[in-house]
PDB file of N, CA and C in Angstrom:
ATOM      1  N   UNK A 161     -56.363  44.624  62.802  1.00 80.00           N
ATOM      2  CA  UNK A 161     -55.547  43.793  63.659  1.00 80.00           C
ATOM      3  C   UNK A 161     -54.179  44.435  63.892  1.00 80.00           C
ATOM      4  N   UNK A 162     -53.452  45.005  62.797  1.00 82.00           N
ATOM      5  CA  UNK A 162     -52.254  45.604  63.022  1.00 82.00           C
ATOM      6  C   UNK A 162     -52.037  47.229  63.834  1.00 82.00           C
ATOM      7  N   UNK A 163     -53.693  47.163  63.913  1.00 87.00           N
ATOM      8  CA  UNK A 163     -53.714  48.374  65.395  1.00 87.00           C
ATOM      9  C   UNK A 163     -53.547  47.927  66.133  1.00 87.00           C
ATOM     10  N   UNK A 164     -54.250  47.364  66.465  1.00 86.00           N
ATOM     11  CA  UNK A 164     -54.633  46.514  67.985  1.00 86.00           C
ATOM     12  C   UNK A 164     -53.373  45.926  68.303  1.00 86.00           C
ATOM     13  N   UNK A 165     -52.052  45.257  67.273  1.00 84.00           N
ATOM     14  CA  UNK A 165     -51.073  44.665  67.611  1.00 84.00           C
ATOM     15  C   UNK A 165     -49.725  45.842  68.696  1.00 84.00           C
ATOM     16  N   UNK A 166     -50.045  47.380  67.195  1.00 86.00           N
ATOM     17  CA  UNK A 166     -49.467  48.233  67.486  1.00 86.00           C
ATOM     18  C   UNK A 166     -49.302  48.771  69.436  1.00 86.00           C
ATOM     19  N   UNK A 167     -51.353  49.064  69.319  1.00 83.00           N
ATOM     20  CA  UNK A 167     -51.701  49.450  70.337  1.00 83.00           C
ATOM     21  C   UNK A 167     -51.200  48.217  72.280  1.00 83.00           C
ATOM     22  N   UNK A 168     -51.425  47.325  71.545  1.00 86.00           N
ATOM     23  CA  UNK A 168     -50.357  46.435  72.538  1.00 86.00           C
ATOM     24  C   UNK A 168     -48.771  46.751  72.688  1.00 86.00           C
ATOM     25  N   UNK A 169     -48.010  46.957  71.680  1.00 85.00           N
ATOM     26  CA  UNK A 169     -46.574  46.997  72.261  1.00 85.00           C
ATOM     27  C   UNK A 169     -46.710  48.361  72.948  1.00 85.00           C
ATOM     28  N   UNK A 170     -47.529  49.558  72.556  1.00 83.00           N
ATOM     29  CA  UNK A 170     -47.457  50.574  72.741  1.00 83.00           C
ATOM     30  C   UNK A 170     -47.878  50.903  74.960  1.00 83.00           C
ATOM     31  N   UNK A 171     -48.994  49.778  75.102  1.00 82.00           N
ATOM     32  CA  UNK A 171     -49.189  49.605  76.342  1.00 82.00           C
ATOM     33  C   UNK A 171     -49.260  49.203  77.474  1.00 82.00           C
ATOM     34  N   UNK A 172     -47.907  47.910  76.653  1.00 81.00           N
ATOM     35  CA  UNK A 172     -47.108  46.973  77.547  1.00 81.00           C
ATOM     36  C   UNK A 172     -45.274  46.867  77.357  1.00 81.00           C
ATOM     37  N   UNK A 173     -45.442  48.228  77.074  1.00 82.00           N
ATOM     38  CA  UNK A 173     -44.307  48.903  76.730  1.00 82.00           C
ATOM     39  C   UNK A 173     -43.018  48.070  76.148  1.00 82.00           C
ATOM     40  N   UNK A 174     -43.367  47.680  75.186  1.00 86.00           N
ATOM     41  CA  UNK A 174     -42.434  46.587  73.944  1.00 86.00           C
ATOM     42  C   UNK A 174     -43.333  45.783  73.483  1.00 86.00           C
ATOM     43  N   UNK A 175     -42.240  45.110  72.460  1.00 90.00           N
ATOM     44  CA  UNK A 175     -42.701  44.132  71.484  1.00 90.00           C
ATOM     45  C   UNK A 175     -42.546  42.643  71.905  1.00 90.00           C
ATOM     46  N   UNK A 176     -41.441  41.983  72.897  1.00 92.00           N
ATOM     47  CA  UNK A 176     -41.354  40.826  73.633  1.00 92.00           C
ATOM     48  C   UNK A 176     -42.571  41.001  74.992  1.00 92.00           C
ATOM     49  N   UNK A 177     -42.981  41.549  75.921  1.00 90.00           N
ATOM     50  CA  UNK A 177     -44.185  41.954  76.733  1.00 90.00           C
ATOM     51  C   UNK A 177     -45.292  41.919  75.897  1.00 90.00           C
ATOM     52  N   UNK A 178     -45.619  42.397  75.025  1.00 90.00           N
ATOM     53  CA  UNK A 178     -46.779  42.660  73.798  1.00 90.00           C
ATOM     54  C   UNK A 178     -47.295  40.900  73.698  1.00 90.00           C
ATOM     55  N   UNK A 179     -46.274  40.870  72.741  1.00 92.00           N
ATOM     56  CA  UNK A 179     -46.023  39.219  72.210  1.00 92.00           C
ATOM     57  C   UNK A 179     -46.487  38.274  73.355  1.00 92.00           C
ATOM     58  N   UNK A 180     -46.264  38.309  74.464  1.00 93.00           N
ATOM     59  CA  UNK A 180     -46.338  37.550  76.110  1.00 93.00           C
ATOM     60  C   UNK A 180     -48.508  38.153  76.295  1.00 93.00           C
ATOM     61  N   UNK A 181     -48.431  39.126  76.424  1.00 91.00           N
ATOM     62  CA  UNK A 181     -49.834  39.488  76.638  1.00 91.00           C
ATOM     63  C   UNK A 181     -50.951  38.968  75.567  1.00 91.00           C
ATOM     64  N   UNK A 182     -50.669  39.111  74.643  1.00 92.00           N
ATOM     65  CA  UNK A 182     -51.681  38.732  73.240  1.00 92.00           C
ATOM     66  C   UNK A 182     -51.473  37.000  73.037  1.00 92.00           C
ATOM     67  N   UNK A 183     -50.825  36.235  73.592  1.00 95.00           N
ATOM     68  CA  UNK A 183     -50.653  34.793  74.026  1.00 95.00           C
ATOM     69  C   UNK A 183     -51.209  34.788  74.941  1.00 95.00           C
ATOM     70  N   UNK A 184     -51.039  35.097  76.119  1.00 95.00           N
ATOM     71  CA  UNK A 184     -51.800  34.662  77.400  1.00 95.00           C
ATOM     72  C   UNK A 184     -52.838  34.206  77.565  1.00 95.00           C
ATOM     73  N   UNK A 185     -53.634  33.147  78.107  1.00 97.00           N
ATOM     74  CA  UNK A 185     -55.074  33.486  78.312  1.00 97.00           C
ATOM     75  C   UNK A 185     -55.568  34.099  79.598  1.00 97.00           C
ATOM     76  N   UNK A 186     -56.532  34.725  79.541  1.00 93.00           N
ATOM     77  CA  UNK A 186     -57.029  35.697  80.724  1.00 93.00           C
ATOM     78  C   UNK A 186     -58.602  35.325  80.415  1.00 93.00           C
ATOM     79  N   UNK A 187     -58.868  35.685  81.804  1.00 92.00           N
ATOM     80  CA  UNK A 187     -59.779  34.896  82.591  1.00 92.00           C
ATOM     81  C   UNK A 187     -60.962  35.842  81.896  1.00 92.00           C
ATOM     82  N   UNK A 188     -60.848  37.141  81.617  1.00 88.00           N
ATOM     83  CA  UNK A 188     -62.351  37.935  81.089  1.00 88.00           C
ATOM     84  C   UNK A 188     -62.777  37.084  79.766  1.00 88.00           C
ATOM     85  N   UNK A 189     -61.790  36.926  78.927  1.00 91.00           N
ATOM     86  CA  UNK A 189     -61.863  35.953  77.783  1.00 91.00           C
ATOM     87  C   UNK A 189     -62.363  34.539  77.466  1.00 91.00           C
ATOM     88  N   UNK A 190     -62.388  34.161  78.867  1.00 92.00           N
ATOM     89  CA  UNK A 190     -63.034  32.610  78.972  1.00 92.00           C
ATOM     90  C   UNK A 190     -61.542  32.076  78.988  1.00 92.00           C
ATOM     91  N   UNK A 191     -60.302  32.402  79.640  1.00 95.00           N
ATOM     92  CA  UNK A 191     -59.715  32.027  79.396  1.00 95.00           C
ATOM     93  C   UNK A 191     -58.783  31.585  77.983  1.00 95.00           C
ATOM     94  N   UNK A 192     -59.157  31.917  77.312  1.00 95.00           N
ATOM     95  CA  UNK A 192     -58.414  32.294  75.906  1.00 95.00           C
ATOM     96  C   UNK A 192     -57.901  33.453  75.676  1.00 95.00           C
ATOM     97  N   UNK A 193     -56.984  33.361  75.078  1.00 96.00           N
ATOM     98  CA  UNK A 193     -55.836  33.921  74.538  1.00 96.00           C
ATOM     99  C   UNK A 193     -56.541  35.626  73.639  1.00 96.00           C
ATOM    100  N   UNK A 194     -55.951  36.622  73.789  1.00 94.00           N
ATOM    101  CA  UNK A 194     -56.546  37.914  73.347  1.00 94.00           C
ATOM    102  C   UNK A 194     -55.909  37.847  71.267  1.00 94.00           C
ATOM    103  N   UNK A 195     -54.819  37.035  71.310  1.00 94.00           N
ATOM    104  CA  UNK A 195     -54.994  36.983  70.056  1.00 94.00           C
ATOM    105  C   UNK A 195     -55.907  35.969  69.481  1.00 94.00           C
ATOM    106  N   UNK A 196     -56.215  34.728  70.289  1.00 95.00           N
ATOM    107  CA  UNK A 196     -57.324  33.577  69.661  1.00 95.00           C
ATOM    108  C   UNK A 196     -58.761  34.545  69.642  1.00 95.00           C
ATOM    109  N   UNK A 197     -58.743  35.761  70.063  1.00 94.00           N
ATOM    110  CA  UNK A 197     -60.104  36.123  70.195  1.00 94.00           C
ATOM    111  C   UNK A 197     -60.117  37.193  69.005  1.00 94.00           C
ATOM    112  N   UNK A 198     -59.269  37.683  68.604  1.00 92.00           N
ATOM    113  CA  UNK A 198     -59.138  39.129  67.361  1.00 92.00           C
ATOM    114  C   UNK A 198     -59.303  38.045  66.011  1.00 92.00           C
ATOM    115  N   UNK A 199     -60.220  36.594  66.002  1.00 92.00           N
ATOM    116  CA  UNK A 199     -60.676  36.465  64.388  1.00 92.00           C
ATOM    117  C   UNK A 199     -61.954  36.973  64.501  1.00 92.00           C
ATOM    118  N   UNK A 200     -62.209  37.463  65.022  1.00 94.00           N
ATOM    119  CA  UNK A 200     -63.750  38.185  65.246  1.00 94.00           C
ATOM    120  C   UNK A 200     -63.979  39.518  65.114  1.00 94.00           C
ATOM    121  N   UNK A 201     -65.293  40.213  64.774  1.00 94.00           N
ATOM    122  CA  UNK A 201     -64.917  41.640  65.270  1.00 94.00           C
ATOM    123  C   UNK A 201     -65.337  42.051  66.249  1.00 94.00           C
ATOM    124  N   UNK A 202     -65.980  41.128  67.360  1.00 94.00           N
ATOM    125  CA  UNK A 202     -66.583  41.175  68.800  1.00 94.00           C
ATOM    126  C   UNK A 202     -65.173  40.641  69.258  1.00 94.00           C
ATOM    127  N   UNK A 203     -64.735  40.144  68.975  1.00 93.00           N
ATOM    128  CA  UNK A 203     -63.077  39.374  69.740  1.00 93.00           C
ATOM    129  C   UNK A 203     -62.365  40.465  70.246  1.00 93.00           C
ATOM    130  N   UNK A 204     -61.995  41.308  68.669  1.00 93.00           N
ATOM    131  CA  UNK A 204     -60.775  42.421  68.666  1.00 93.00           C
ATOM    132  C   UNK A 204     -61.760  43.729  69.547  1.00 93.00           C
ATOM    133  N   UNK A 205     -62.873  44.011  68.963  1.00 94.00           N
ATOM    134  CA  UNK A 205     -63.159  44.934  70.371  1.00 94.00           C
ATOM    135  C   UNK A 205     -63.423  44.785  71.600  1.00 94.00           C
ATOM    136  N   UNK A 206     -63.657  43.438  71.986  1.00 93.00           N
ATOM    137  CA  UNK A 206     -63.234  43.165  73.197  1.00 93.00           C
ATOM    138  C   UNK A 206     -61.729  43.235  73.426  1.00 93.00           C
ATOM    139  N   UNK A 207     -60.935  42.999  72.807  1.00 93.00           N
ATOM    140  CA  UNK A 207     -59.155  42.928  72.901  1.00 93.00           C
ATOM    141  C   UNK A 207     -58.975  44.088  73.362  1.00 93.00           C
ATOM    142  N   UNK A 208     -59.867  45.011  72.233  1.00 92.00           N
ATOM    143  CA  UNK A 208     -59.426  47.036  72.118  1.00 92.00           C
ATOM    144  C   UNK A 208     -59.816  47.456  73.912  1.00 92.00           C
ATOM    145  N   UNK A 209     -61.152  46.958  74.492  1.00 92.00           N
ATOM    146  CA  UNK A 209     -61.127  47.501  75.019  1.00 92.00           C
ATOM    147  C   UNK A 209     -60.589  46.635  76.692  1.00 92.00           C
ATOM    148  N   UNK A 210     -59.750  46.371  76.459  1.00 91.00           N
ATOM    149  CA  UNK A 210     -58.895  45.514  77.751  1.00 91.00           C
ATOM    150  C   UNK A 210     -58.087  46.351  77.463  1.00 91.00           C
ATOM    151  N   UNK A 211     -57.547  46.539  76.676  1.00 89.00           N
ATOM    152  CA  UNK A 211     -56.255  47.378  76.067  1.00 89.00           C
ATOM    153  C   UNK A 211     -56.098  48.846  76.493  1.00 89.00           C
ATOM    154  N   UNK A 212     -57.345  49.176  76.342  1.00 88.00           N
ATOM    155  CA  UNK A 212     -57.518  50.888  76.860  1.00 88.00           C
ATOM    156  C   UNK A 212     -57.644  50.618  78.076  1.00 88.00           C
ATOM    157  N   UNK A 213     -58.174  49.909  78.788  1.00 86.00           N
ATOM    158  CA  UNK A 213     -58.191  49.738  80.178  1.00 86.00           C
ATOM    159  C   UNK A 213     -56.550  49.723  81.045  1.00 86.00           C
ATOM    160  N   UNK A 214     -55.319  49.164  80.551  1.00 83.00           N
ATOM    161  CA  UNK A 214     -54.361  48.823  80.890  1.00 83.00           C
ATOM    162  C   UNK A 214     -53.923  50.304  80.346  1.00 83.00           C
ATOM    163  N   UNK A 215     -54.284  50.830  79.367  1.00 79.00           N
ATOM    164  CA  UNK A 215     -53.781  52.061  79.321  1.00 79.00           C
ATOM    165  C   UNK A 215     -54.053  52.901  79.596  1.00 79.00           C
ATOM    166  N   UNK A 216     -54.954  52.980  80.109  1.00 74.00           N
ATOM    167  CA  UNK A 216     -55.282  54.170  81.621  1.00 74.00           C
ATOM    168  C   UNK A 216     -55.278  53.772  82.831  1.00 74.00           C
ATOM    169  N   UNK A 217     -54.594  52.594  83.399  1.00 75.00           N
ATOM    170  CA  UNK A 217     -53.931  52.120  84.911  1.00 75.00           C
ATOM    171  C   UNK A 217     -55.506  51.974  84.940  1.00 75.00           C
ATOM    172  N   UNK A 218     -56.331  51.156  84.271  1.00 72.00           N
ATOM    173  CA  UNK A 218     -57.695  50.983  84.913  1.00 72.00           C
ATOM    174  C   UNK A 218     -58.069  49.190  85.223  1.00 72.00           C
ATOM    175  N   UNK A 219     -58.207  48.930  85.856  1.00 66.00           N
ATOM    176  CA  UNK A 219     -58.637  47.488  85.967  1.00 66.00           C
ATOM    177  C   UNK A 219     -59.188  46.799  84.784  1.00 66.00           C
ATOM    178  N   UNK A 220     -58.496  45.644  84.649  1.00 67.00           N
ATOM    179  CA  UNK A 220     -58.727  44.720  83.484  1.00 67.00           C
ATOM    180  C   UNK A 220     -59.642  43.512  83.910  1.00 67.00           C
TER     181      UNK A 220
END
């Protein structure tokens, strides 16, 4: 989890943006929140890979 937290400030370039994204809910998620979804380990690699997506300017 404390990757995946890392890997967020790292690709929403800060820790207040980070914090805002991993709250949000988004619509691939069912509408829930990308941190309500990392108690899982299907959650967080789904999280991981939204994450790499935003970090290669690729559609989320």
């Amino acid at each position: 989890m404390i990757e995946i937290v890392a890997l967020t400030c790292h690709a929403s370039n800060g820790v207040e943006s980070a914090r805002q994204w991993l709250r949000a809910p988004h619509a691939l998620l069912e509408d829930a929140s990308p941190l309500d979804q990392m108690d899982t380990i299907v959650g967080m690699e789904e999280v991981t890979t939204m994450l790499a997506h935003v970090e290669h300017g690729r559609p989320v």
